[in-house]
XYZ file of N, CA, C and O in Angstrom:
520
model
N 132.808 143.313 159.892
C 132.604 143.839 158.550
C 131.524 143.050 157.806
O 130.677 143.640 157.155
N 131.557 141.720 157.904
C 130.577 140.889 157.212
C 129.185 141.158 157.765
O 128.223 141.295 157.007
N 129.066 141.250 159.087
C 127.742 141.489 159.673
C 127.204 142.854 159.278
O 126.003 143.021 159.073
N 128.081 143.836 159.146
C 127.664 145.173 158.713
C 127.181 145.135 157.258
O 126.191 145.782 156.913
N 127.873 144.370 156.417
C 127.456 144.233 155.016
C 126.110 143.525 154.909
O 125.259 143.904 154.105
N 125.901 142.487 155.730
C 124.618 141.785 155.734
C 123.498 142.723 156.185
O 122.403 142.702 155.622
N 123.790 143.518 157.191
C 122.790 144.470 157.689
C 122.435 145.488 156.610
O 121.269 145.830 156.410
N 123.445 145.970 155.894
C 123.212 146.934 154.816
C 122.401 146.298 153.685
O 121.436 146.893 153.191
N 122.774 145.087 153.304
C 122.033 144.379 152.260
C 120.583 144.172 152.691
O 119.661 144.299 151.881
N 120.380 143.889 153.967
C 119.024 143.756 154.493
C 118.217 145.027 154.322
O 117.028 144.990 153.983
N 118.842 146.178 154.535
C 118.164 147.471 154.341
C 117.788 147.663 152.877
O 116.702 148.140 152.573
N 118.693 147.299 151.963
C 118.397 147.431 150.540
C 117.188 146.577 150.173
O 116.292 147.027 149.451
N 117.141 145.356 150.703
C 116.022 144.462 150.417
C 114.734 145.005 151.020
O 113.666 144.927 150.407
N 114.813 145.597 152.209
C 113.623 146.209 152.817
C 113.083 147.340 151.949
O 111.869 147.479 151.779
N 113.966 148.145 151.400
C 113.538 149.239 150.518
C 112.870 148.668 149.274
O 111.807 149.140 148.852
N 113.461 147.633 148.693
C 112.888 147.000 147.502
C 111.508 146.422 147.812
O 110.557 146.611 147.046
N 111.381 145.743 148.932
C 110.076 145.161 149.312
C 109.042 146.250 149.556
O 107.882 146.121 149.144
N 109.442 147.334 150.196
C 108.511 148.435 150.455
C 108.024 149.050 149.152
O 106.823 149.234 148.947
N 108.948 149.355 148.253
C 108.559 149.971 146.980
C 107.668 149.031 146.172
O 106.694 149.467 145.555
N 107.997 147.738 146.179
C 107.172 146.770 145.461
C 105.784 146.652 146.058
O 104.790 146.627 145.344
N 105.715 146.583 147.376
C 104.421 146.455 148.051
C 103.536 147.662 147.795
O 102.330 147.539 147.610
N 104.137 148.839 147.761
C 103.384 150.069 147.540
C 103.196 150.393 146.062
O 102.595 151.409 145.715
N 103.738 149.521 145.193
C 103.650 149.698 143.741
C 104.222 151.046 143.300
O 103.654 151.740 142.457
N 105.370 151.398 143.873
C 106.041 152.647 143.534
C 107.195 152.373 142.584
O 107.814 151.311 142.624
N 107.497 153.351 141.758
C 108.616 153.206 140.835
C 109.929 153.237 141.609
O 110.017 153.815 142.686
N 110.943 152.631 141.059
C 112.255 152.595 141.698
C 113.135 153.733 141.214
O 113.813 154.367 142.000
N 113.117 153.951 139.929
C 114.057 154.887 139.330
C 113.432 156.255 139.099
O 112.230 156.383 138.934
N 114.313 157.237 139.051
C 113.889 158.584 138.729
C 114.371 158.965 137.344
O 115.163 158.243 136.719
N 113.916 160.099 136.867
C 114.324 160.575 135.556
C 115.823 160.876 135.526
O 116.514 160.582 134.558
N 116.318 161.457 136.604
C 117.733 161.831 136.712
C 118.246 161.331 138.059
O 117.895 161.877 139.097
N 119.084 160.294 138.041
C 119.582 159.704 139.276
C 120.971 160.210 139.642
O 121.634 159.632 140.498
N 121.415 161.290 139.036
C 122.742 161.826 139.342
C 122.753 162.451 140.738
O 121.715 162.766 141.311
N 123.955 162.643 141.267
C 124.097 163.240 142.607
C 123.540 164.652 142.670
O 123.130 165.114 143.732
N 123.503 165.355 141.549
C 123.022 166.734 141.522
C 121.500 166.836 141.402
O 120.935 167.908 141.546
N 120.843 165.728 141.167
C 119.405 165.729 140.934
C 118.636 166.100 142.197
O 119.004 165.718 143.305
N 117.537 166.813 142.014
C 116.640 167.153 143.126
C 115.823 165.945 143.563
O 115.439 165.826 144.716
N 115.525 165.056 142.610
C 114.757 163.855 142.906
C 115.383 162.695 142.140
O 115.192 162.557 140.942
N 116.100 161.834 142.862
C 116.842 160.740 142.246
C 116.022 159.467 142.079
O 116.548 158.440 141.695
N 114.749 159.512 142.400
C 113.908 158.322 142.329
C 113.709 157.744 143.721
O 114.468 158.009 144.651
N 112.672 156.949 143.868
C 112.275 156.454 145.188
C 113.333 155.596 145.861
O 113.561 155.715 147.066
N 114.006 154.736 145.121
C 115.007 153.836 145.708
C 116.151 154.642 146.327
O 116.469 154.481 147.507
N 116.754 155.505 145.541
C 117.885 156.278 146.042
C 117.466 157.293 147.102
O 118.190 157.517 148.077
N 116.298 157.881 146.942
C 115.819 158.842 147.941
C 115.547 158.152 149.283
O 115.831 158.718 150.340
N 115.007 156.928 149.240
C 114.779 156.199 150.488
C 116.093 155.827 151.158
O 116.220 155.900 152.384
N 117.091 155.448 150.360
C 118.401 155.159 150.940
C 118.994 156.407 151.575
O 119.586 156.347 152.665
N 118.840 157.555 150.912
C 119.318 158.818 151.496
C 118.592 159.129 152.800
O 119.199 159.610 153.758
N 117.297 158.838 152.844
C 116.533 159.080 154.067
C 117.026 158.164 155.191
O 117.217 158.606 156.329
N 117.266 156.902 154.878
C 117.800 155.984 155.882
C 119.178 156.423 156.359
O 119.515 156.287 157.538
N 119.974 156.955 155.442
C 121.326 157.408 155.789
C 121.302 158.567 156.782
O 122.253 158.754 157.547
N 120.228 159.326 156.802
C 120.121 160.430 157.759
C 120.005 159.909 159.189
O 120.407 160.587 160.132
N 119.455 158.712 159.363
C 119.216 158.161 160.700
C 120.157 157.017 161.077
O 120.353 156.758 162.256
N 120.700 156.334 160.090
C 121.513 155.156 160.369
C 122.927 155.351 159.840
O 123.149 155.455 158.633
N 123.865 155.372 160.748
C 125.254 155.661 160.404
C 125.844 154.627 159.447
O 126.560 154.982 158.516
N 125.533 153.341 159.653
C 126.116 152.321 158.784
C 125.644 152.476 157.339
O 126.381 152.198 156.404
N 124.419 152.945 157.132
C 123.921 153.209 155.779
C 124.643 154.417 155.205
O 125.098 154.397 154.054
N 124.765 155.461 155.990
C 125.460 156.666 155.557
C 126.905 156.352 155.159
O 127.392 156.802 154.125
N 127.604 155.549 155.974
C 128.994 155.197 155.674
C 129.109 154.429 154.370
O 130.024 154.664 153.581
N 128.182 153.510 154.132
C 128.211 152.744 152.881
C 127.987 153.643 151.669
O 128.687 153.530 150.665
N 127.003 154.532 151.767
C 126.691 155.402 150.631
C 127.787 156.427 150.373
O 127.981 156.858 149.238
N 128.507 156.827 151.423
C 129.551 157.832 151.269
C 130.910 157.231 150.947
O 131.836 157.965 150.592
N 131.055 155.917 151.048
C 132.354 155.298 150.798
C 132.729 155.415 149.326
O 131.869 155.414 148.442
N 134.003 155.527 149.084
C 134.505 155.690 147.716
C 134.518 154.346 146.993
O 134.227 154.264 145.810
N 134.865 153.294 147.698
C 134.910 151.974 147.071
C 134.008 151.016 147.848
O 133.549 151.316 148.942
N 133.771 149.878 147.255
C 132.960 148.870 147.917
C 131.536 148.840 147.406
O 131.119 149.655 146.578
N 130.793 147.908 147.910
C 129.413 147.685 147.497
C 128.494 148.749 148.084
O 128.459 148.961 149.287
N 127.745 149.424 147.197
C 126.759 150.406 147.641
C 125.340 149.959 147.320
O 124.400 150.362 147.977
N 125.178 149.170 146.284
C 123.856 148.688 145.906
C 123.005 149.725 145.209
O 121.785 149.616 145.197
N 123.629 150.721 144.611
C 122.873 151.803 143.990
C 122.875 151.770 142.466
O 122.114 152.508 141.845
N 123.691 150.927 141.869
C 123.723 150.881 140.404
C 122.480 150.191 139.866
O 121.834 149.399 140.558
N 122.148 150.481 138.624
C 120.973 149.856 137.991
C 121.107 148.341 137.946
O 120.129 147.621 138.166
N 122.317 147.855 137.678
C 122.531 146.416 137.595
C 122.273 145.746 138.943
O 121.605 144.709 139.022
N 122.802 146.337 139.995
C 122.612 145.765 141.331
C 121.141 145.839 141.735
O 120.586 144.875 142.277
N 120.491 146.977 141.473
C 119.059 147.099 141.783
C 118.270 145.996 141.083
O 117.433 145.338 141.704
N 118.553 145.791 139.799
C 117.835 144.766 139.038
C 118.087 143.369 139.612
O 117.167 142.559 139.708
N 119.331 143.074 139.989
C 119.640 141.770 140.578
C 118.923 141.580 141.907
O 118.394 140.501 142.189
N 118.899 142.613 142.733
C 118.210 142.521 144.020
C 116.704 142.332 143.822
O 116.070 141.558 144.548
N 116.145 143.029 142.844
C 114.718 142.875 142.544
C 114.442 141.449 142.081
O 113.478 140.816 142.530
N 115.287 140.909 141.198
C 115.112 139.542 140.707
C 115.219 138.529 141.842
O 114.415 137.586 141.923
N 116.193 138.702 142.723
C 116.370 137.775 143.845
C 115.173 137.835 144.796
O 114.684 136.801 145.260
N 114.705 139.036 145.081
C 113.554 139.208 145.964
C 112.316 138.586 145.332
O 111.536 137.897 146.002
N 112.147 138.800 144.041
C 111.013 138.220 143.315
C 111.059 136.699 143.376
O 110.030 136.047 143.583
N 112.231 136.137 143.212
C 112.385 134.683 143.262
C 111.974 134.129 144.628
O 111.248 133.125 144.704
N 112.378 134.785 145.698
C 112.021 134.336 147.048
C 110.511 134.413 147.252
O 109.894 133.492 147.801
N 109.896 135.501 146.791
C 108.439 135.653 146.926
C 107.723 134.559 146.142
O 106.785 133.926 146.646
N 108.153 134.311 144.916
C 107.526 133.270 144.095
C 107.665 131.894 144.734
O 106.723 131.103 144.727
N 108.837 131.596 145.284
C 109.049 130.307 145.943
C 108.143 130.159 147.163
O 107.591 129.085 147.419
N 107.975 131.239 147.916
C 107.104 131.216 149.094
C 105.659 130.956 148.692
O 104.972 130.127 149.296
N 105.217 131.655 147.653
C 103.847 131.456 147.166
C 103.673 130.030 146.648
O 102.659 129.382 146.923
N 104.649 129.511 145.939
C 104.568 128.153 145.414
C 104.446 127.133 146.536
O 103.652 126.197 146.455
N 105.206 127.312 147.601
C 105.115 126.403 148.747
C 103.725 126.448 149.369
O 103.170 125.417 149.749
N 103.166 127.647 149.491
C 101.812 127.782 150.032
C 100.783 127.128 149.110
O 99.866 126.461 149.570
N 100.934 127.322 147.807
C 100.011 126.721 146.838
C 100.071 125.195 146.903
O 99.046 124.523 146.752
N 101.252 124.654 147.128
C 101.400 123.202 147.227
C 100.633 122.646 148.427
O 100.179 121.499 148.400
N 100.479 123.450 149.479
C 99.759 123.013 150.680
C 98.246 123.182 150.563
O 97.496 122.562 151.308
N 97.819 124.043 149.647
C 96.395 124.366 149.539
C 95.635 123.245 148.845
O 96.094 122.668 147.860
N 94.443 122.964 149.373
C 93.596 121.934 148.775
C 92.877 122.475 147.540
O 92.719 121.786 146.542
N 92.438 123.736 147.612
C 91.758 124.388 146.500
C 92.426 125.721 146.221
O 92.844 126.419 147.135
N 92.457 126.069 144.936
C 93.080 127.336 144.524
C 92.168 128.010 143.517
O 91.658 127.372 142.594
N 91.970 129.309 143.697
C 91.221 130.116 142.747
C 92.223 131.013 142.025
O 93.085 131.622 142.651
N 92.105 131.072 140.699
C 93.001 131.898 139.898
C 92.169 132.922 139.145
O 91.174 132.587 138.502
N 92.587 134.174 139.248
C 91.914 135.257 138.529
C 92.973 135.992 137.710
O 94.025 136.368 138.234
N 92.701 136.187 136.440
C 93.636 136.896 135.567
C 92.912 138.081 134.932
O 91.735 137.983 134.568
N 93.628 139.179 134.815
C 93.050 140.375 134.210
C 94.130 141.074 133.402
O 95.296 141.094 133.777
N 93.702 141.660 132.304
C 94.639 142.326 131.412
C 94.161 143.751 131.165
O 92.964 144.014 131.034
N 95.110 144.667 131.116
C 94.787 146.059 130.828
C 95.960 146.688 130.093
O 97.063 146.152 130.073
N 95.731 147.837 129.489
C 96.792 148.565 128.803
C 97.391 149.583 129.767
O 96.677 150.272 130.491
N 98.723 149.690 129.753
C 99.352 150.719 130.569
C 99.422 152.030 129.789
O 98.880 152.142 128.680
N 100.086 153.014 130.342
C 100.155 154.340 129.735
C 100.774 154.306 128.339
O 100.374 155.054 127.446
N 101.734 153.403 128.134
C 102.398 153.315 126.832
C 101.677 152.345 125.893
O 102.236 151.940 124.883
N 100.439 151.976 126.233
C 99.604 151.078 125.436
C 100.172 149.670 125.316
O 99.909 148.955 124.339
N 100.965 149.254 126.298
C 101.440 147.875 126.362
C 100.487 147.089 127.238
O 99.998 147.585 128.242
N 100.251 145.860 126.834
C 99.359 144.989 127.592
C 100.040 144.550 128.884
O 101.193 144.105 128.870
N 99.342 144.687 130.003
C 99.847 144.264 131.310
C 98.859 143.275 131.899
O 97.661 143.539 131.944
N 99.352 142.138 132.348
C 98.468 141.130 132.925
C 98.783 140.959 134.399
O 99.947 140.920 134.802
N 97.735 140.892 135.192
C 97.898 140.573 136.602
C 97.212 139.241 136.867
O 96.187 138.925 136.271
N 97.811 138.468 137.760
C 97.271 137.173 138.130
C 97.131 137.150 139.643
O 98.051 137.535 140.364
N 95.971 136.710 140.112
C 95.705 136.632 141.544
C 95.424 135.179 141.897
O 94.611 134.519 141.251
N 96.120 134.693 142.920
C 95.861 133.367 143.467
C 95.170 133.561 144.811
O 95.627 134.328 145.649
N 94.071 132.860 145.013
C 93.366 132.894 146.291
C 93.236 131.455 146.773
O 92.796 130.580 146.037
N 93.642 131.211 148.021
C 93.650 129.853 148.546
C 93.653 129.889 150.071
O 93.872 130.937 150.683
N 93.400 128.740 150.676
C 93.388 128.609 152.137
C 94.587 127.781 152.577
O 94.853 126.717 152.014
N 95.282 128.278 153.587
C 96.361 127.539 154.226
C 96.176 127.693 155.727
O 96.102 128.821 156.234
N 96.064 126.575 156.431
C 95.864 126.581 157.889
C 94.670 127.444 158.291
O 94.762 128.289 159.187
N 93.556 127.248 157.613
C 92.299 127.973 157.891
C 92.428 129.484 157.721
O 91.665 130.249 158.304
N 93.377 129.914 156.951
C 93.565 131.344 156.687
C 93.541 131.579 155.180
O 94.282 130.921 154.429
N 92.669 132.474 154.739
C 92.573 132.776 153.321
C 93.747 133.663 152.916
O 94.027 134.677 153.548
N 94.435 133.256 151.876
C 95.569 134.009 151.344
C 95.215 134.514 149.949
O 94.551 133.823 149.188
N 95.666 135.686 149.638
C 95.459 136.256 148.319
C 96.791 136.832 147.864
O 97.341 137.714 148.511
N 97.313 136.315 146.778
C 98.636 136.724 146.279
C 98.513 137.228 144.857
O 97.849 136.623 144.018
N 99.145 138.336 144.586
C 99.115 138.949 143.260
C 100.393 138.663 142.524
O 101.460 138.669 143.079
């Protein structure tokens, strides 16, 4: 049971990493079971459930951890973000030189959004992290 839960949690994290890497939204306008489009996160889990029985069983179970609530999604995103930041920090600590580029733009709702890019060399390999 524990190994199955770890495997399921791993799938949730893979979905989060994929959506983040592709810069896709997680949530949909209507995430109810009756919705035609529940958002990328839930739709990807449904797609995985079509091929993987353990995912299907988790999503169809009446009780237990499903990882589909907004609170759980947010916690998983925060945890994944923390791991990525720690990894980048470790790489930056090893780098002799670091280049930092910052850029700011307005999003659709006219809120200021800033992106920061770190460029550095680790083990003769140029890394670029956003």
